[in-house]
């Protein structure tokens, strides 16, 4: 590991963030950098030292249950064999229902059934789910729980920045608002939480209480994102930050080109890290030869225990997997003429690269394509790094969409109102939940485009995408209920003519979902869980892409060879029935950035 000055210390030394930890520790960063592994290992280390610790996941796609071997709940659950450690997953649906019940309780016993039904309907949207989950998060920060340390394993960066900005946003909204807030029910439902939100904001801003640990890999892309995050957190008042570079690799075979290239890329990224990161106190965690699943592996991750025994390699290698050339995926999609291609998966698996490569491949085959993203930390334009005729590049920008949505509502619904009415409407639209509604409307427009052209959608990491899908489902149910309520049998006829965004996503002739994963236990498990969630929504994934396969490079480095056993087990899982169709892409010494490199990846003869 290293300190801020870059001085090497033994790899089994304790990292700096364990020496004098604050009460609240936030682990954040781009998806796939190891936030869950590091936050969990930290929680175990503190509990082993005799502290009372709560580990909290704010990620809807968390795999803490798999890592720790416990069933997650929206109530603290003790972790066997780790005295003093409890784990909690903030379940957005459970939080939303609890929030509804608290608001309904304020109506009093004399409230009519119609009044209660109206409030419950007001509390059925995606913004209610967000504020309810945030309410639980705020309660932990406000000091309601009796723990010496509360460690947050957060969702990928964009979603986390949204979460950490909410205390300030809601405190500001409530400070000058004593009316309205209809999208969250009676305003008193929020006003009763104002003191808690203010306490949460104070805790986040206090460096004696809160530390944000920015996690990155030795790679320019996650480092750039971590640097932007550091600056945005500074603007929010969260100035107590540390940097952890996870997965630092040193080659042991000078004749292994793959190992040398991985080491050189890592060293170059560390040497050239942005100034916003270089000024932070820093730790480096070496790349380990084992998967970080189970207590022994998690203790060994931070050098606080022996490495777990190697598991025999009984899996199939990527060469044995019945995979097809990646270019053929672009061929078959092109033959469909139009449609929505949704590229989904855990953060950090390469969704943006796969989406951009498919978009370029479709343009090469003569089609017009709209390449866009729902990811708050979007990098589509950076990955493309150029332009092509017939290729439109866009982004669903939450801030811009919110401004446009507010302007539209004021121009339509507010047009007939007097000045006090317009002022009240505008005040309600300033609430943070408006952003969720605006983003859903933008997503719906993109889905609608796919009726007559190709739209390639690079989605946000799994948890954030599932929340958007929930909003899509809620809108579908609302529309169906609205038309079923019409009298004279007309409702059914009108409902048959309604095509909601969810129905387009369920249409296998129009929408093709591509699940992207790395050949590692966590991203494969999360891709499998995402697939089940999609199937419950009657959306069937069309293909899987296994990205960055080290086995496909033929490396002989001992540490990389040791990691291949885990890679083979994951490819065997996928081949054993998870994926209907599979494509494998090898790890590349030169990341495929730019139109030319992406086009080569998706060329008809590319493998």
Coordinates of C-alpha atoms in Angstrom, one line a residue:
X1 CA 0.0 0.0 0.0
X2 CA 1.0 3.6 -0.3
X3 CA 0.6 6.8 1.6
X4 CA -0.1 10.2 0.0
X5 CA 3.5 10.7 -0.9
X6 CA 3.6 7.5 -2.8
X7 CA 6.1 5.7 -0.4
X8 CA 5.7 2.0 -0.6
X9 CA 4.7 0.1 2.6
X10 CA 4.2 -3.7 3.0
X11 CA 1.1 -5.0 1.2
X12 CA -0.2 -6.5 4.5
X13 CA 0.0 -3.2 6.4
X14 CA -3.3 -1.6 7.5
X15 CA -4.5 1.1 5.2
X16 CA -4.6 4.7 6.4
X17 CA -8.4 4.9 6.5
X18 CA -8.4 2.3 9.3
X19 CA -6.0 4.2 11.6
X20 CA -8.4 6.8 13.0
X21 CA -11.8 6.3 11.3
X22 CA -14.7 8.8 11.7
X23 CA -18.1 7.6 12.6
X24 CA -19.4 7.7 9.1
X25 CA -17.4 6.2 6.2
X26 CA -18.7 6.5 2.6
X27 CA -17.1 4.3 -0.1
X28 CA -17.9 5.7 -3.5
X29 CA -16.6 5.5 -7.0
X30 CA -17.3 4.2 -10.5
X31 CA -19.0 0.9 -10.8
X32 CA -16.7 -2.1 -10.8
X33 CA -13.8 -0.6 -8.8
X34 CA -14.4 -2.7 -5.7
X35 CA -16.4 -0.4 -3.4
X36 CA -18.4 -3.3 -1.9
X37 CA -15.3 -5.5 -1.3
X38 CA -13.4 -2.6 0.4
X39 CA -16.3 -1.3 2.5
X40 CA -17.2 -4.8 3.7
X41 CA -13.5 -5.6 4.5
X42 CA -13.3 -2.3 6.4
X43 CA -16.5 -3.1 8.4
X44 CA -15.1 -6.6 9.3
X45 CA -11.7 -5.1 10.3
X46 CA -13.4 -2.5 12.6
X47 CA -15.7 -5.2 14.1
X48 CA -12.8 -7.5 14.7
X49 CA -11.2 -4.6 16.6
X50 CA -14.1 -4.6 19.0
X51 CA -16.2 -1.8 17.5
X52 CA -20.0 -1.9 17.0
X53 CA -20.4 -1.5 13.3
X54 CA -23.3 -1.2 10.8
X55 CA -22.6 -1.8 7.2
X56 CA -25.3 -0.2 4.9
X57 CA -25.8 -0.7 1.2
X58 CA -27.5 2.1 -0.7
X59 CA -27.2 0.1 -3.9
X60 CA -30.4 -1.5 -5.2
X61 CA -28.2 -4.1 -6.9
X62 CA -26.0 -4.9 -3.9
X63 CA -24.4 -8.3 -3.7
X64 CA -23.5 -8.1 0.0
X65 CA -25.6 -11.2 0.7
X66 CA -23.3 -13.2 -1.6
X67 CA -20.1 -11.8 -0.1
X68 CA -21.1 -12.3 3.5
X69 CA -23.4 -15.3 3.2
X70 CA -26.3 -13.6 4.9
X71 CA -29.8 -12.7 3.7
X72 CA -30.1 -9.0 3.4
X73 CA -33.0 -7.1 5.0
X74 CA -34.2 -3.5 5.4
X75 CA -33.6 -4.2 9.2
X76 CA -30.1 -4.7 10.6
X77 CA -29.0 -8.4 10.5
X78 CA -26.0 -9.7 12.5
X79 CA -23.2 -11.3 10.5
X80 CA -22.2 -14.7 11.8
X81 CA -18.6 -15.1 12.9
X82 CA -18.1 -11.3 13.0
X83 CA -19.1 -10.1 16.5
X84 CA -20.3 -6.6 16.6
X85 CA -21.1 -6.3 12.8
X86 CA -24.6 -5.9 11.4
X87 CA -25.6 -5.3 7.8
X88 CA -28.5 -3.4 6.4
X89 CA -29.8 -3.0 2.8
X90 CA -31.9 0.1 2.2
X91 CA -34.8 -1.5 0.3
X92 CA -36.5 1.3 -1.7
X93 CA -39.9 -0.6 -2.0
X94 CA -40.0 -1.4 1.8
X95 CA -38.9 2.1 2.6
X96 CA -41.6 3.6 0.4
X97 CA -44.4 1.6 2.0
X98 CA -43.2 2.5 5.5
X99 CA -43.1 6.2 4.4
X100 CA -46.7 6.0 3.0
X101 CA -47.9 4.5 6.3
X102 CA -46.3 7.3 8.3
X103 CA -47.8 10.0 6.1
X104 CA -51.3 8.3 6.2
X105 CA -51.1 8.2 10.0
X106 CA -51.0 12.0 10.0
X107 CA -54.4 12.2 8.4
X108 CA -56.1 11.3 11.7
X109 CA -59.0 8.9 12.4
X110 CA -61.6 11.2 10.8
X111 CA -60.1 11.1 7.3
X112 CA -62.4 9.5 4.7
X113 CA -61.5 6.5 2.6
X114 CA -61.4 8.7 -0.5
X115 CA -59.0 11.1 1.2
X116 CA -56.7 8.2 2.2
X117 CA -56.9 6.8 -1.3
X118 CA -56.0 10.1 -2.9
X119 CA -52.9 10.5 -0.6
X120 CA -51.8 6.9 -1.3
X121 CA -52.1 7.5 -5.1
X122 CA -50.0 10.7 -4.6
X123 CA -47.4 8.6 -2.9
X124 CA -47.2 5.9 -5.6
X125 CA -44.6 7.5 -7.9
X126 CA -40.8 7.1 -8.3
X127 CA -40.1 10.3 -6.4
X128 CA -41.8 8.8 -3.3
X129 CA -39.5 5.8 -3.5
X130 CA -36.5 8.0 -3.7
X131 CA -37.4 10.3 -0.8
X132 CA -38.4 7.3 1.3
X133 CA -35.1 5.5 0.8
X134 CA -33.3 8.8 1.5
X135 CA -35.3 9.2 4.7
X136 CA -33.8 5.9 6.0
X137 CA -30.4 7.1 5.0
X138 CA -30.9 10.4 6.7
X139 CA -32.1 8.7 9.9
X140 CA -28.7 6.9 10.1
X141 CA -26.8 10.2 9.6
X142 CA -29.0 12.0 12.2
X143 CA -27.7 9.6 14.9
X144 CA -30.8 7.5 15.4
X145 CA -28.7 4.3 15.5
X146 CA -26.4 3.1 18.3
X147 CA -23.3 2.2 16.4
X148 CA -19.7 3.4 16.7
X149 CA -19.2 3.3 13.0
X150 CA -21.7 3.3 10.1
X151 CA -20.1 2.3 6.8
X152 CA -22.0 3.0 3.5
X153 CA -21.4 0.8 0.5
X154 CA -22.9 3.2 -2.1
X155 CA -24.3 2.8 -5.6
X156 CA -22.0 3.9 -8.5
X157 CA -21.0 7.5 -8.6
X158 CA -23.8 9.3 -10.4
X159 CA -26.5 7.8 -8.2
X160 CA -24.4 8.4 -5.1
X161 CA -23.9 12.1 -5.9
X162 CA -27.7 12.4 -6.2
X163 CA -28.1 10.7 -2.8
X164 CA -25.5 12.9 -1.1
X165 CA -26.9 16.1 -2.6
X166 CA -30.4 15.4 -1.3
X167 CA -29.9 16.6 2.3
X168 CA -29.0 20.0 1.0
X169 CA -31.7 20.0 -1.7
X170 CA -34.5 18.9 0.6
X171 CA -33.4 21.2 3.4
X172 CA -33.4 24.2 1.1
X173 CA -36.8 23.2 -0.5
X174 CA -38.5 22.8 2.9
X175 CA -37.0 25.9 4.5
X176 CA -39.1 28.3 2.3
X177 CA -42.1 26.0 1.6
X178 CA -45.1 25.5 3.9
X179 CA -47.5 24.3 1.2
X180 CA -47.9 21.8 -1.7
X181 CA -45.3 19.1 -2.4
X182 CA -48.2 17.1 -3.9
X183 CA -46.0 14.5 -5.6
X184 CA -45.1 13.4 -2.1
X185 CA -48.5 13.7 -0.5
X186 CA -49.3 16.3 2.2
X187 CA -46.5 18.7 2.8
X188 CA -46.6 17.8 6.5
X189 CA -45.3 14.4 5.5
X190 CA -42.0 16.0 4.5
X191 CA -42.1 18.8 7.0
X192 CA -42.1 16.3 9.9
X193 CA -38.7 15.1 8.6
X194 CA -37.1 18.6 8.2
X195 CA -35.1 18.4 11.4
X196 CA -33.8 15.0 10.4
X197 CA -32.7 16.3 7.0
X198 CA -30.9 19.2 8.6
X199 CA -29.1 16.9 11.0
X200 CA -28.1 14.7 8.1
X201 CA -26.7 17.7 6.2
X202 CA -24.8 18.7 9.3
X203 CA -23.3 15.2 9.8
X204 CA -22.2 15.0 6.1
X205 CA -20.5 18.4 6.3
X206 CA -18.6 17.7 9.6
X207 CA -15.1 16.3 8.8
X208 CA -14.9 15.0 12.4
X209 CA -17.9 12.7 11.7
X210 CA -17.8 11.9 8.0
X211 CA -15.1 10.6 5.6
X212 CA -15.7 10.0 1.9
X213 CA -13.4 7.3 0.6
X214 CA -13.0 7.6 -3.2
X215 CA -12.3 4.2 -4.7
X216 CA -10.7 3.8 -8.1
X217 CA -8.8 1.3 -10.2
X218 CA -5.4 2.2 -11.6
X219 CA -7.1 3.2 -14.8
X220 CA -7.6 6.7 -16.3
X221 CA -11.4 6.5 -16.8
X222 CA -12.4 5.7 -13.1
X223 CA -9.7 8.1 -11.9
X224 CA -11.2 10.9 -14.0
X225 CA -14.6 10.1 -12.6
X226 CA -13.2 10.0 -9.0
X227 CA -11.6 13.4 -9.6
X228 CA -15.0 14.9 -10.7
X229 CA -16.7 13.3 -7.8
X230 CA -14.1 14.8 -5.4
X231 CA -14.8 18.3 -6.8
X232 CA -18.6 17.9 -6.6
X233 CA -18.4 16.6 -3.1
X234 CA -16.3 19.6 -2.1
X235 CA -19.0 21.8 -3.5
X236 CA -21.6 20.0 -1.4
X237 CA -19.4 20.6 1.7
X238 CA -18.0 17.1 2.0
X239 CA -14.3 18.0 2.2
X240 CA -12.9 15.1 4.3
X241 CA -11.9 12.8 1.5
X242 CA -9.4 9.9 1.0
X243 CA -8.3 8.0 -2.1
X244 CA -8.0 4.2 -2.4
X245 CA -6.5 2.8 -5.6
X246 CA -7.7 -0.8 -5.7
X247 CA -6.3 -3.7 -7.7
X248 CA -2.7 -2.4 -8.2
X249 CA -0.8 -5.1 -10.2
X250 CA 2.9 -5.8 -10.6
X251 CA 4.0 -8.3 -13.2
X252 CA 6.3 -11.2 -12.1
X253 CA 7.0 -12.6 -15.6
X254 CA 9.0 -10.1 -17.8
X255 CA 8.3 -12.3 -20.8
X256 CA 4.4 -12.1 -20.4
X257 CA 3.2 -9.3 -22.7
X258 CA -0.3 -9.2 -21.1
X259 CA 1.1 -8.9 -17.6
X260 CA 3.6 -6.2 -18.6
X261 CA 0.9 -4.2 -20.4
X262 CA -1.5 -4.4 -17.4
X263 CA 1.3 -3.2 -15.1
X264 CA 2.4 -0.4 -17.4
X265 CA -1.1 0.9 -17.9
X266 CA -1.7 1.0 -14.1
X267 CA 1.6 2.8 -13.3
X268 CA 0.9 5.3 -16.1
X269 CA -2.6 6.0 -14.7
X270 CA -1.3 6.5 -11.2
X271 CA 1.5 8.8 -12.3
X272 CA -0.9 10.9 -14.4
X273 CA -3.8 11.0 -12.0
X274 CA -5.8 14.3 -11.9
X275 CA -4.7 17.0 -9.3
X276 CA -7.9 16.6 -7.5
X277 CA -6.9 13.1 -6.5
X278 CA -3.1 13.6 -6.2
X279 CA -3.7 16.0 -3.3
X280 CA -5.6 13.5 -1.3
X281 CA -4.2 11.1 1.3
X282 CA -3.9 7.8 -0.5
X283 CA -3.8 4.0 0.0
X284 CA -3.1 1.3 -2.6
X285 CA -4.6 -2.2 -2.4
X286 CA -2.8 -4.9 -4.4
X287 CA -4.6 -7.0 -7.0
X288 CA -5.4 -10.3 -5.2
X289 CA -5.4 -13.8 -6.6
X290 CA -8.7 -14.7 -5.1
X291 CA -12.4 -13.6 -5.4
X292 CA -13.5 -11.4 -2.5
X293 CA -16.3 -13.7 -1.4
X294 CA -16.4 -15.0 2.2
X295 CA -15.0 -13.8 5.4
X296 CA -11.5 -15.2 4.9
X297 CA -11.1 -13.5 1.5
X298 CA -12.5 -10.2 2.8
X299 CA -10.1 -10.3 5.8
X300 CA -7.2 -11.1 3.5
X301 CA -8.1 -8.3 1.1
X302 CA -6.7 -5.6 3.5
X303 CA -3.9 -7.9 4.6
X304 CA -5.5 -8.8 7.9
X305 CA -5.6 -12.5 7.4
X306 CA -4.1 -15.3 5.3
X307 CA -5.3 -15.7 1.7
X308 CA -8.0 -18.3 1.3
X309 CA -7.1 -21.7 -0.1
X310 CA -7.2 -21.9 -3.9
X311 CA -10.3 -23.5 -5.3
X312 CA -9.6 -26.2 -8.0
X313 CA -10.2 -25.0 -11.5
X314 CA -13.0 -27.3 -12.8
X315 CA -14.6 -24.8 -15.1
X316 CA -14.7 -24.2 -18.8
X317 CA -12.4 -21.6 -20.3
X318 CA -13.8 -18.9 -22.7
X319 CA -12.4 -21.0 -25.6
X320 CA -14.8 -23.8 -24.6
X321 CA -17.8 -21.5 -24.4
X322 CA -20.2 -21.7 -27.3
X323 CA -19.7 -18.0 -28.1
X324 CA -20.1 -16.2 -31.4
X325 CA -18.0 -13.4 -32.9
X326 CA -19.0 -10.0 -31.6
X327 CA -19.3 -8.7 -35.1
X328 CA -22.1 -11.2 -35.7
X329 CA -24.1 -9.5 -33.0
X330 CA -24.0 -6.3 -35.0
X331 CA -24.9 -8.2 -38.1
X332 CA -28.1 -9.7 -36.6
X333 CA -29.2 -6.4 -35.0
X334 CA -28.7 -4.6 -38.3
X335 CA -30.9 -7.1 -40.1
X336 CA -33.8 -6.0 -38.0
X337 CA -33.9 -2.5 -39.6
X338 CA -34.8 -0.5 -36.4
X339 CA -35.3 -1.0 -32.7
X340 CA -34.1 -0.2 -29.2
X341 CA -30.9 -1.9 -28.1
X342 CA -30.5 -1.6 -24.3
X343 CA -27.0 -2.3 -23.0
X344 CA -27.3 -3.2 -19.3
X345 CA -25.2 -4.5 -16.4
X346 CA -23.2 -3.7 -13.3
X347 CA -21.1 -0.6 -13.3
X348 CA -17.5 -0.9 -14.6
X349 CA -18.2 -3.9 -16.9
X350 CA -17.8 -2.0 -20.1
X351 CA -21.4 -1.2 -21.1
X352 CA -20.4 2.2 -22.6
X353 CA -17.7 0.5 -24.8
X354 CA -20.1 -2.2 -26.0
X355 CA -22.9 0.3 -26.7
X356 CA -20.6 2.6 -28.6
X357 CA -19.2 -0.4 -30.6
X358 CA -22.6 -1.6 -31.6
X359 CA -23.7 1.9 -32.6
X360 CA -20.6 2.3 -34.8
X361 CA -21.2 -1.2 -36.2
X362 CA -24.8 -0.4 -37.2
X363 CA -23.7 2.8 -38.9
X364 CA -21.0 0.8 -40.8
X365 CA -23.8 -1.4 -42.0
X366 CA -25.7 1.6 -43.4
X367 CA -28.1 2.5 -40.6
X368 CA -28.9 5.8 -38.9
X369 CA -28.3 5.4 -35.1
X370 CA -29.1 7.5 -32.0
X371 CA -26.5 6.5 -29.3
X372 CA -27.6 7.9 -25.9
X373 CA -27.2 7.2 -22.2
X374 CA -29.2 7.3 -19.0
X375 CA -26.1 7.2 -16.8
X376 CA -25.5 10.3 -14.7
X377 CA -21.8 9.7 -15.1
X378 CA -22.0 9.3 -18.8
X379 CA -18.9 8.8 -20.9
X380 CA -20.4 8.0 -24.3
X381 CA -18.9 11.0 -26.1
X382 CA -15.4 10.3 -24.6
X383 CA -15.5 6.7 -25.7
X384 CA -16.6 7.6 -29.2
X385 CA -14.0 10.4 -29.4
X386 CA -15.2 11.4 -32.9
X387 CA -18.2 11.5 -35.2
X388 CA -19.7 9.6 -38.1
X389 CA -22.4 10.5 -40.6
X390 CA -25.7 9.0 -39.6
X391 CA -24.6 8.7 -35.9
X392 CA -26.4 11.1 -33.4
X393 CA -24.9 11.1 -29.9
X394 CA -27.0 12.3 -27.0
X395 CA -27.4 12.1 -23.3
X396 CA -30.4 12.2 -21.0
X397 CA -29.0 15.0 -18.8
X398 CA -31.1 15.1 -15.5
X399 CA -30.5 18.9 -15.0
X400 CA -31.4 19.9 -18.6
X401 CA -34.4 17.5 -18.7
X402 CA -35.6 19.0 -15.4
X403 CA -35.4 22.6 -16.6
X404 CA -37.2 21.7 -19.8
X405 CA -39.9 19.8 -17.9
X406 CA -40.5 22.7 -15.5
X407 CA -40.8 25.1 -18.4
X408 CA -43.3 22.8 -20.2
X409 CA -45.5 22.5 -17.1
X410 CA -45.4 26.2 -16.4
X411 CA -46.4 26.9 -20.1
X412 CA -49.3 24.4 -20.0
X413 CA -50.7 23.7 -16.6
X414 CA -49.6 27.1 -15.3
X415 CA -50.9 29.1 -18.2
X416 CA -54.4 29.6 -16.8
X417 CA -53.3 30.2 -13.2
X418 CA -53.1 33.6 -11.6
X419 CA -49.8 34.8 -10.2
X420 CA -50.2 33.3 -6.7
X421 CA -51.2 30.0 -8.4
X422 CA -48.2 30.1 -10.7
X423 CA -45.9 30.8 -7.8
X424 CA -47.2 27.8 -5.9
X425 CA -46.9 25.5 -8.9
X426 CA -43.3 26.7 -9.5
X427 CA -42.5 26.2 -5.8
X428 CA -43.8 22.6 -6.0
X429 CA -41.8 21.9 -9.1
X430 CA -38.5 22.9 -7.4
X431 CA -38.7 19.8 -5.3
X432 CA -35.9 17.2 -6.0
X433 CA -38.4 14.6 -7.0
X434 CA -39.2 16.5 -10.2
X435 CA -35.9 15.3 -11.6
X436 CA -37.1 11.7 -11.5
X437 CA -40.3 12.5 -13.4
X438 CA -38.4 14.6 -16.0
X439 CA -35.8 11.8 -16.6
X440 CA -38.6 9.3 -17.1
X441 CA -40.3 11.5 -19.7
X442 CA -37.0 11.8 -21.6
X443 CA -36.5 8.0 -21.4
X444 CA -40.0 7.5 -22.8
X445 CA -39.2 9.8 -25.8
X446 CA -36.0 7.8 -26.6
X447 CA -38.0 4.5 -26.4
X448 CA -40.5 6.0 -28.8
X449 CA -37.8 6.9 -31.4
X450 CA -37.0 3.2 -31.8
X451 CA -40.3 2.7 -33.7
X452 CA -38.6 3.9 -36.9
X453 CA -34.8 4.0 -36.3
X454 CA -32.1 2.4 -34.2
X455 CA -31.6 3.6 -30.7
X456 CA -28.6 2.2 -28.7
X457 CA -29.1 3.0 -25.0
X458 CA -26.1 2.8 -22.7
X459 CA -27.9 2.4 -19.4
X460 CA -26.8 3.5 -15.9
X461 CA -25.5 0.8 -13.6
X462 CA -27.9 -1.9 -12.6
X463 CA -29.5 -0.4 -9.4
X464 CA -30.2 3.0 -11.0
X465 CA -31.6 1.4 -14.1
X466 CA -34.0 -0.7 -12.1
X467 CA -35.4 2.4 -10.4
X468 CA -36.0 3.8 -13.9
X469 CA -37.7 0.5 -14.9
X470 CA -39.9 0.8 -11.8
X471 CA -41.0 4.2 -12.9
X472 CA -41.8 2.8 -16.3
X473 CA -43.9 0.1 -14.7
X474 CA -45.7 2.5 -12.4
X475 CA -46.6 4.7 -15.4
X476 CA -47.9 1.7 -17.3
X477 CA -50.2 0.7 -14.4
X478 CA -51.4 4.3 -14.0
X479 CA -52.4 4.5 -17.7
X480 CA -54.2 1.1 -17.6
X481 CA -56.1 2.0 -14.5
X482 CA -57.1 5.4 -16.0
X483 CA -58.6 3.8 -19.1
X484 CA -60.2 0.8 -17.4
X485 CA -62.1 3.3 -15.3
X486 CA -64.0 4.8 -18.2
X487 CA -67.7 4.1 -18.4
X488 CA -69.7 2.4 -21.1
X489 CA -67.0 -0.1 -22.1
X490 CA -65.0 2.5 -23.8
X491 CA -62.1 2.1 -21.4
X492 CA -61.1 -1.3 -22.6
X493 CA -61.2 -0.2 -26.3
X494 CA -59.0 2.8 -25.6
X495 CA -56.6 0.8 -23.4
X496 CA -56.1 -1.6 -26.3
X497 CA -54.8 1.3 -28.4
X498 CA -52.5 2.6 -25.7
X499 CA -48.8 1.7 -26.1
X500 CA -46.8 2.5 -23.0
X501 CA -43.0 2.5 -22.8
X502 CA -43.1 -0.7 -20.8
X503 CA -45.0 -2.4 -23.6
X504 CA -42.4 -1.4 -26.1
X505 CA -39.7 -2.8 -23.8
X506 CA -41.6 -6.0 -23.6
X507 CA -41.9 -6.3 -27.4
X508 CA -39.1 -8.7 -28.4
X509 CA -39.4 -7.6 -32.0
X510 CA -38.5 -4.0 -31.0
X511 CA -36.3 -4.2 -27.9
X512 CA -33.1 -6.2 -27.5
X513 CA -31.5 -6.2 -24.1
X514 CA -27.7 -7.0 -24.1
X515 CA -26.3 -7.9 -20.6
X516 CA -22.6 -7.1 -20.2
X517 CA -20.5 -8.8 -17.6
X518 CA -16.9 -9.4 -16.6
X519 CA -15.9 -13.0 -16.0
X520 CA -15.9 -12.4 -12.2
X521 CA -18.3 -13.6 -9.5
X522 CA -19.9 -10.3 -8.6
X523 CA -20.7 -8.9 -12.0
X524 CA -22.0 -12.4 -13.2
X525 CA -24.2 -12.7 -10.1
X526 CA -25.6 -9.2 -10.6
X527 CA -26.2 -9.8 -14.3
X528 CA -28.1 -13.0 -13.4
X529 CA -30.1 -11.1 -10.8
X530 CA -30.8 -8.3 -13.3
X531 CA -32.0 -10.9 -15.8
X532 CA -34.5 -12.3 -13.3
X533 CA -35.7 -8.7 -12.5
X534 CA -36.2 -8.1 -16.2
X535 CA -38.0 -11.4 -16.7
X536 CA -40.5 -10.5 -13.8
X537 CA -41.2 -7.4 -15.9
X538 CA -41.7 -9.7 -18.9
X539 CA -38.6 -8.4 -20.6
X540 CA -36.3 -11.2 -21.9
X541 CA -32.6 -10.5 -22.3
X542 CA -31.4 -11.3 -25.8
X543 CA -27.7 -12.0 -25.3
X544 CA -24.8 -11.7 -22.9
X545 CA -21.4 -10.2 -23.6
X546 CA -18.4 -11.4 -21.5
X547 CA -16.0 -8.5 -21.6
X548 CA -12.3 -8.3 -20.8
X549 CA -11.5 -12.0 -20.6
X550 CA -7.9 -12.4 -19.4
X551 CA -8.0 -16.1 -20.2
X552 CA -8.5 -15.2 -23.9
X553 CA -5.1 -13.4 -23.9
X554 CA -3.1 -16.6 -23.0
X555 CA -1.3 -15.0 -20.1
X556 CA 1.2 -17.1 -18.0
X557 CA 1.8 -14.6 -15.1
X558 CA 1.3 -16.6 -11.9
X559 CA -1.1 -14.1 -10.2
X560 CA -3.2 -13.7 -13.4
X561 CA -3.1 -17.5 -13.8
X562 CA -4.4 -17.9 -10.3
X563 CA -7.3 -15.5 -11.1
X564 CA -8.2 -17.5 -14.2
X565 CA -9.6 -20.3 -12.0
X566 CA -12.3 -17.9 -10.9
X567 CA -12.8 -16.7 -14.5
X568 CA -13.3 -20.3 -15.7
X569 CA -15.9 -20.9 -13.0
X570 CA -17.9 -17.9 -14.1
X571 CA -17.8 -18.8 -17.8
X572 CA -19.0 -22.2 -16.8
X573 CA -21.9 -20.7 -14.9
X574 CA -22.9 -18.7 -17.9
X575 CA -22.6 -21.6 -20.3
X576 CA -24.6 -23.7 -17.8
X577 CA -27.9 -21.9 -18.7
X578 CA -27.7 -18.3 -17.7
X579 CA -27.3 -16.9 -21.2
X580 CA -29.3 -17.8 -24.3
X581 CA -26.5 -16.4 -26.5
X582 CA -23.0 -15.4 -25.5
X583 CA -20.2 -13.3 -27.0
X584 CA -16.7 -13.0 -25.5
X585 CA -14.3 -10.1 -25.9
X586 CA -10.7 -10.4 -24.7
X587 CA -8.9 -8.0 -22.4
X588 CA -7.2 -5.5 -24.7
X589 CA -3.8 -3.8 -24.1
X590 CA -5.2 -0.7 -25.8
X591 CA -8.7 0.2 -24.7
X592 CA -11.0 0.6 -27.7
X593 CA -11.5 4.4 -27.6
X594 CA -12.4 6.2 -30.8
X595 CA -14.5 5.5 -33.9
X596 CA -11.8 3.5 -35.6
X597 CA -11.1 1.2 -32.6
X598 CA -14.8 0.7 -31.9
X599 CA -15.5 -0.1 -35.6
X600 CA -12.7 -2.7 -35.5
X601 CA -14.3 -4.3 -32.5
X602 CA -17.7 -4.6 -34.3
X603 CA -16.4 -5.4 -37.8
X604 CA -18.1 -8.4 -39.5
X605 CA -15.0 -10.6 -39.0
X606 CA -14.1 -9.4 -35.5
X607 CA -13.9 -12.0 -32.7

